[in-house]
Amino acid sequence: MALKHFPERLLRSGTTPPPRLVGVAKTPGRTMSGIMPVSRSDGGGLWAFERSGIPIRNRTDEMAWNALQAHLADGARPIIVPFCHKRIMPAPIVGGARLYTLDDVPYDEDDIPHDDDTDYETEVVQAIVASSVGRRSPTLQIVMTVGDALIGGELFSIDHTVLRDRLYRIVTAELVSGVTYQCTIEPPLREAVIGSTPVQFDLPRCVMQLSGAGAMTLPLNLNRFGGGQVSFIESFLPIPD
Amino acid sequence: MPVIYNAAELVQLKAGLPFFGVFFRLDAAPVVRLWTGVGMIEPGVNALDTVAGASYRGIGQLTDLPALQQLTNGTTQRVQFAFSKIPPDVFGDIAAQLQDQQAAIAGKAVAVGIGIMGPDWQLLGPVRWQWDGYADFLSVELAGGSSAGDPSTWSLKLNCGDWMSGRRRAGLSYWTDQDQQARSPGDRFCERTPRLTDAKKVWPVF
């Protein structure tokens, strides 16, 4: 069973906390002067992501929610989770305004789609890794073929060969030459990447799993309306073929 | 031999060691290498990994480390390391079944060390091995799980002792082929000892 994608429309909610890196901190306690030293041994942390108040208002959404809940099996099965945050996406500025989406192009000049009713689609931001980098590298050179300048704080993902989609955040970005930026990232690269590997800024993704039993719930009012709640954590479970 | 830290490591030590990794190594065949961080890491050459390229697996494998003591004046310590029992099996590369893993692991050297890291989670020097001992026995523990919302913890425990652990109660070893293979793999010296069970050897009279 191939890795499934969590539908982005089932993650839209009123409160949208961004994904965060969580680690394992240790402390010997607070000293008499009030200082509390903290140490971390987690190697960079894991991504955690929560959503609450996801509007579920029709049969289609509720059925999809129930099916996903069964598929995720309380965290025993991983899934690819998308993170839609257009404000921090380095969208190019076209005609004085940021361009966030491009219209799909039909298969045929007579507006006929493909056999599965889809059209040609592409990302707005086109970026690639400039040169090969080893695993756990904290730096990366990114070539922004199409997109705005990088300034730090952007989220992106790379579809690795073994670990599949993994999320990263740019900490600092420095223009090297042309449209190539030297970036420091967190967490360190999960897997080595080769040059020209695509970098996903439009809709970054990450392989995640439910954070535990009861991490995905849908309390309904009058058996009709509800606000779904889901909590994910980055997954290192074996990736299904 | 004194431990010599480089300048970058000394800076982190002076700052209270805010970033570090704990490394676990079991000298079985193949060697089991784990660390407390996320993902895989290649820490390079150190006192035990003399060839570069050794990889340490992380997150979810090594679930608990005991408090380790620096032993002096003949003191001894027995400790227990906890591993996840959720597949993939931590010792799955050694053997498939638990009893085979037990036979392969018993008596093998165990080491625990620390790697000092910088704010970007890069190792600033080699892994410094702080504690060494010997693997004894494996046990499986299933705890909790009293309700649907309370998942149980399924862990594999490795009991270890240091070299002074058995001084009052010597560990028994036998002249069986299995024990000899554990001591010296490939040695056929004890292959036929079962045939001597009822044999009576008369001391010759010269």
XYZ file of C-alpha atoms in Angstrom:
447
model
C 0.000 0.000 0.000
C 1.621 3.248 -1.138
C 2.010 6.224 1.185
C -1.196 8.268 1.232
C -1.571 12.036 1.371
C -3.718 13.740 4.014
C -6.127 16.047 2.153
C -5.146 19.672 2.625
C -8.790 20.785 2.732
C -9.300 18.684 5.888
C -6.594 20.697 7.660
C -8.165 24.127 7.217
C -9.290 25.553 10.523
C -9.742 28.842 12.292
C -6.694 28.386 14.494
C -3.630 27.537 12.482
C -0.536 27.073 14.631
C 2.472 26.389 12.395
C 4.403 23.142 12.644
C 7.002 23.203 15.375
C 10.147 21.307 16.199
C 9.961 19.451 19.483
C 12.953 18.045 21.273
C 13.953 16.297 24.451
C 15.248 18.817 26.926
C 16.922 17.901 30.187
C 17.537 20.160 33.127
C 19.143 19.633 36.516
C 16.549 21.995 37.977
C 16.527 25.667 38.842
C 19.541 26.988 40.706
C 19.319 29.250 43.706
C 19.978 32.245 41.486
C 16.975 31.317 39.336
C 18.917 30.027 36.366
C 17.694 26.787 34.839
C 20.300 25.222 32.560
C 18.804 23.155 29.747
C 20.484 20.536 27.617
C 19.168 18.722 24.573
C 20.201 15.347 23.226
C 17.627 14.888 20.457
C 19.835 15.813 17.517
C 17.539 18.554 16.223
C 14.054 17.437 17.201
C 10.965 16.168 15.440
C 8.194 18.085 13.685
C 4.899 18.244 15.530
C 1.691 19.636 14.059
C -1.776 20.128 15.514
C -5.057 21.381 14.133
C -8.323 21.899 15.939
C -11.721 23.211 14.959
C -11.509 21.768 11.443
C -14.984 22.349 10.002
C -16.696 19.112 8.973
C -20.077 20.061 7.537
C -21.069 17.497 4.962
C -21.220 13.781 4.385
C -18.219 13.718 2.050
C -15.906 15.329 4.556
C -17.115 13.197 7.433
C -16.686 9.989 5.473
C -13.216 11.063 4.391
C -12.310 11.887 8.002
C -13.515 8.511 9.257
C -11.655 6.640 6.534
C -8.426 8.498 7.256
C -8.800 7.871 10.967
C -9.113 4.144 10.338
C -6.182 4.165 7.915
C -3.853 5.972 10.339
C -4.499 3.316 13.015
C -3.703 5.487 16.065
C -0.250 6.253 14.721
C 0.800 2.834 13.451
C 0.725 3.958 9.824
C 2.492 7.025 8.356
C 0.940 9.547 5.977
C 2.193 12.577 4.046
C 0.846 15.781 5.611
C 0.839 19.064 3.633
C 1.451 22.486 5.187
C -0.302 25.331 3.406
C 0.956 28.736 4.559
C 0.953 31.099 1.608
C 2.191 34.106 3.576
C 5.645 32.615 4.136
C 5.873 31.034 0.696
C 8.497 32.922 -1.418
C 5.920 33.590 -4.129
C 7.132 35.690 -7.070
C 5.808 39.205 -7.423
C 3.981 39.652 -10.703
C 2.384 42.964 -11.612
C 2.932 44.306 -8.106
C 1.182 41.415 -6.385
C 2.330 38.036 -5.161
C 1.379 35.156 -7.417
C 0.341 32.213 -5.242
C -1.275 29.864 -7.770
C -1.208 29.222 -11.482
C -4.224 28.191 -13.506
C -4.238 24.558 -14.530
C -3.676 23.873 -18.222
C -6.134 21.422 -19.830
C -4.881 18.376 -21.690
C -6.410 19.467 -24.955
C -6.803 22.863 -26.633
C -10.572 22.290 -26.479
C -10.425 22.430 -22.665
C -10.645 18.646 -22.389
C -8.948 17.274 -19.270
C -7.057 14.004 -18.895
C -8.949 10.734 -18.475
C -9.037 11.231 -14.685
C -10.538 14.738 -15.073
C -7.292 16.481 -14.091
C -5.322 19.085 -16.019
C -1.648 19.894 -16.225
C -0.557 21.669 -13.082
C 2.717 23.066 -11.795
C 4.125 24.789 -8.762
C 4.523 28.527 -8.762
C 7.920 28.532 -7.018
C 10.555 26.545 -8.881
C 13.668 25.786 -6.856
C 16.368 23.123 -6.771
C 19.316 22.119 -4.621
C 22.479 23.626 -6.117
C 24.921 20.833 -5.256
C 25.041 17.516 -3.438
C 24.965 17.663 0.350
C 25.463 14.914 2.920
C 23.098 13.682 5.600
C 22.732 15.900 8.705
C 24.174 18.914 6.959
C 22.890 22.141 8.544
C 23.480 24.148 5.370
C 22.156 23.930 1.847
C 22.482 25.966 -1.371
C 19.147 26.584 -3.075
C 18.712 27.925 -6.601
C 15.495 29.964 -6.845
C 14.749 29.570 -10.547
C 11.292 31.135 -10.078
C 10.362 32.828 -6.831
C 11.026 35.710 -4.531
C 14.274 36.205 -2.631
C 14.820 34.030 0.417
C 15.090 35.927 3.682
C 14.807 33.214 6.344
C 11.710 31.716 7.965
C 10.441 29.925 4.857
C 9.261 26.340 5.100
C 10.183 23.871 2.384
C 10.306 20.140 1.873
C 12.463 17.706 -0.070
C 11.210 14.364 -1.342
C 14.120 12.132 -0.309
C 14.841 8.769 -1.881
C 14.365 6.666 1.257
C 12.700 8.852 3.883
C 10.372 10.538 1.352
C 9.005 14.043 2.084
C 10.735 15.824 4.985
C 10.083 19.352 6.202
C 12.760 21.975 6.841
C 12.822 25.633 7.825
C 15.302 28.203 6.565
C 17.030 29.914 9.472
C 19.285 32.264 7.504
C 19.634 32.892 3.777
C 22.515 34.695 2.086
C 22.634 35.473 -1.619
C 25.726 33.848 -3.135
C 25.312 34.810 -6.772
C 22.461 35.248 -9.232
C 19.536 33.387 -7.663
C 21.574 30.962 -5.557
C 21.246 31.262 -1.788
C 23.388 29.742 0.949
C 20.892 28.704 3.620
C 21.194 27.351 7.130
C 18.293 25.066 7.898
C 16.696 23.281 10.786
C 16.555 20.427 11.452
C 19.725 19.081 9.772
C 19.074 17.199 6.541
C 17.412 13.871 7.253
C 19.038 12.268 4.219
C 21.733 13.151 1.703
C 20.531 14.999 -1.419
C 22.107 15.287 -4.849
C 22.319 18.450 -6.906
C 19.228 19.495 -8.893
C 16.850 17.822 -6.427
C 13.580 19.815 -6.478
C 12.767 21.894 -3.412
C 9.062 22.251 -2.627
C 7.973 25.695 -1.379
C 4.347 25.870 -2.639
C 2.985 23.105 -0.434
C 5.709 21.669 1.806
C 5.020 18.181 3.048
C 6.276 15.783 5.699
C 5.806 12.111 6.484
C 3.998 12.062 9.805
C 1.967 9.792 12.033
C -0.707 10.418 14.617
C 0.898 11.333 17.926
C -0.980 8.553 19.715
C -4.290 6.895 20.386
C -7.071 9.470 20.378
C -5.010 12.011 18.421
C -7.638 12.288 15.699
C -11.190 12.959 16.897
C -14.388 14.401 15.504
C -16.882 15.474 18.164
C -20.197 16.137 16.380
C -23.065 18.393 17.409
C -26.493 16.956 16.618
C -24.661 14.312 14.609
C -24.152 16.855 11.831
C -21.601 19.557 12.544
C -18.278 19.202 14.168
C -14.765 20.498 14.582
C -12.182 17.860 13.893
C -8.997 17.716 15.916
C -5.795 16.028 14.830
C -2.261 15.886 16.187
C 0.686 14.651 14.148
C 4.336 13.949 14.853
C 7.091 13.297 12.325
C 7.299 9.624 11.499
C 10.259 7.324 11.009
C 8.152 4.205 10.647
C 9.077 1.989 7.696
C 7.727 3.551 4.495
C 5.322 1.197 2.695
C 6.168 0.348 -0.908
C 44.936 8.194 29.000
C 43.465 11.673 29.570
C 40.635 12.888 27.362
C 41.664 15.901 25.301
C 38.876 18.175 24.114
C 39.350 20.562 21.220
C 38.685 24.290 21.499
C 35.140 24.109 20.113
C 34.205 21.344 22.537
C 35.662 23.285 25.461
C 33.445 26.241 24.553
C 30.350 24.036 24.695
C 31.431 22.374 27.923
C 31.955 25.778 29.496
C 28.451 26.769 28.344
C 26.952 23.819 30.192
C 26.835 21.369 27.277
C 23.507 22.557 25.802
C 23.683 20.199 22.795
C 24.991 16.682 22.919
C 24.248 13.166 21.771
C 24.449 9.937 23.747
C 25.760 6.922 21.825
C 25.269 3.228 22.584
C 27.416 0.473 21.063
C 27.058 -3.298 21.428
C 29.981 -5.256 20.003
C 27.923 -8.119 18.553
C 27.954 -9.434 14.983
C 26.921 -7.137 13.369
C 27.700 -4.266 15.724
C 24.574 -2.535 17.114
C 24.966 1.233 17.084
C 22.270 3.547 18.473
C 22.039 7.140 19.582
C 19.470 9.344 21.289
C 18.980 11.821 18.432
C 16.697 11.810 15.396
C 17.648 9.839 12.286
C 20.995 8.381 11.336
C 24.371 9.900 12.101
C 27.938 9.021 11.131
C 30.112 10.297 13.986
C 33.407 9.313 12.355
C 36.416 7.541 13.809
C 36.694 7.076 17.561
C 38.317 4.697 20.035
C 35.888 1.869 19.204
C 34.909 2.649 15.593
C 38.357 2.701 14.048
C 37.050 2.825 10.488
C 35.064 5.827 9.269
C 31.521 5.415 8.015
C 29.899 3.654 10.969
C 26.248 4.744 11.224
C 24.262 5.125 14.424
C 20.499 4.722 14.315
C 18.339 7.109 16.261
C 14.910 7.961 17.559
C 12.601 5.354 18.930
C 15.181 2.604 19.180
C 16.961 3.386 22.436
C 14.140 4.428 24.751
C 15.858 4.679 28.106
C 19.355 5.031 29.484
C 20.151 4.194 33.091
C 22.237 6.356 35.390
C 25.815 5.250 34.836
C 28.508 5.540 37.457
C 32.251 5.899 37.249
C 33.355 2.776 39.125
C 36.407 2.872 41.333
C 37.916 0.811 44.147
C 36.354 -2.431 43.052
C 32.756 -1.199 42.998
C 30.472 -2.722 40.470
C 27.214 -1.822 38.763
C 24.462 -3.622 36.929
C 22.327 -1.517 34.601
C 19.427 -2.010 32.251
C 19.032 -0.413 28.813
C 15.550 -0.201 27.319
C 14.821 -0.507 23.613
C 11.655 -0.293 21.609
C 10.099 -3.692 20.901
C 8.050 -2.223 18.071
C 9.375 -3.524 14.737
C 11.930 -3.116 13.214
C 13.647 -5.146 15.914
C 16.707 -3.420 17.383
C 18.699 -6.661 17.318
C 16.989 -7.994 14.207
C 20.229 -7.951 12.200
C 21.889 -10.270 14.729
C 19.179 -12.938 14.747
C 15.461 -13.223 14.078
C 14.360 -14.946 17.268
C 14.819 -13.624 20.782
C 16.547 -16.771 22.046
C 19.088 -16.597 19.217
C 19.670 -12.911 19.935
C 20.265 -13.808 23.591
C 22.877 -16.402 22.661
C 24.651 -14.006 20.313
C 24.644 -11.026 22.668
C 25.623 -12.611 26.005
C 29.068 -11.521 27.112
C 29.551 -8.985 24.332
C 31.069 -5.587 25.138
C 28.712 -2.644 25.648
C 29.846 0.976 25.592
C 28.057 4.282 26.198
C 29.565 7.567 25.099
C 28.867 11.241 24.570
C 29.326 13.394 21.476
C 29.522 17.148 22.035
C 27.543 19.103 19.442
C 27.295 22.706 18.431
C 24.114 24.812 18.089
C 23.695 23.499 14.538
C 23.679 19.902 15.833
C 27.017 19.060 14.259
C 29.498 16.957 16.202
C 32.496 19.024 17.268
C 34.725 16.045 18.013
C 34.743 12.260 18.210
C 32.450 10.257 20.441
C 34.014 9.984 23.896
C 33.201 6.608 25.461
C 32.345 7.078 29.133
C 31.156 3.659 30.311
C 31.817 0.100 29.246
C 30.411 -3.200 30.401
C 29.213 -6.557 29.149
C 25.776 -7.669 27.957
C 24.115 -10.268 30.102
C 20.516 -11.152 29.267
C 17.498 -9.818 27.398
C 14.004 -9.484 28.750
C 10.751 -8.288 27.213
C 8.352 -6.077 29.122
C 4.778 -5.130 28.269
C 3.356 -2.508 30.609
C 0.224 -0.413 30.764
C -2.503 -0.598 28.149
C -5.366 -0.695 30.601
C -7.725 1.117 28.216
C -8.111 2.050 24.561
C -6.733 5.523 25.166
C -3.786 4.250 27.182
C -1.385 2.455 24.842
C 0.864 -0.125 26.425
C 4.628 0.167 26.420
C 6.389 -2.739 24.774
C 10.085 -2.672 25.466
C 13.125 -4.903 25.236
C 15.480 -4.644 28.198
C 19.189 -5.454 27.984
C 20.765 -6.167 31.335
C 24.459 -5.398 31.535
C 27.182 -5.551 34.113
C 30.719 -4.350 34.288
C 33.770 -6.585 34.474
C 33.574 -6.872 38.274
C 29.899 -7.928 38.362
C 30.532 -11.629 38.657
C 33.400 -11.690 41.091
C 31.375 -13.141 43.961
C 29.231 -15.362 41.816
C 31.282 -16.622 38.950
C 29.442 -17.116 35.711
C 29.337 -20.729 34.658
C 30.542 -21.787 31.258
C 30.440 -25.249 29.798
C 32.424 -27.320 27.386
C 29.482 -27.546 25.008
C 29.737 -26.701 21.355
C 27.272 -23.808 21.794
C 29.329 -22.181 24.531
C 32.553 -22.718 22.617
C 31.050 -21.112 19.510
C 30.093 -18.100 21.633
C 33.616 -17.882 23.007
C 35.404 -18.581 19.765
C 33.190 -18.697 16.646
C 34.185 -21.438 14.244
C 36.197 -23.439 16.787
C 35.198 -27.124 16.591
C 37.062 -28.200 19.738
C 33.914 -29.019 21.731
C 31.954 -30.422 18.827
C 31.998 -34.001 20.108
C 31.760 -33.486 23.857
C 28.231 -35.055 23.973
C 29.851 -38.341 22.969
C 31.930 -38.273 26.176
C 28.929 -38.062 28.516
C 29.015 -41.698 29.579
C 32.621 -42.342 28.727
C 34.916 -43.538 31.454
C 38.552 -42.678 31.060
C 40.929 -44.898 32.982
C 44.194 -43.299 33.921
C 46.907 -45.389 32.302
C 49.372 -47.321 34.412
C 52.851 -47.025 33.037
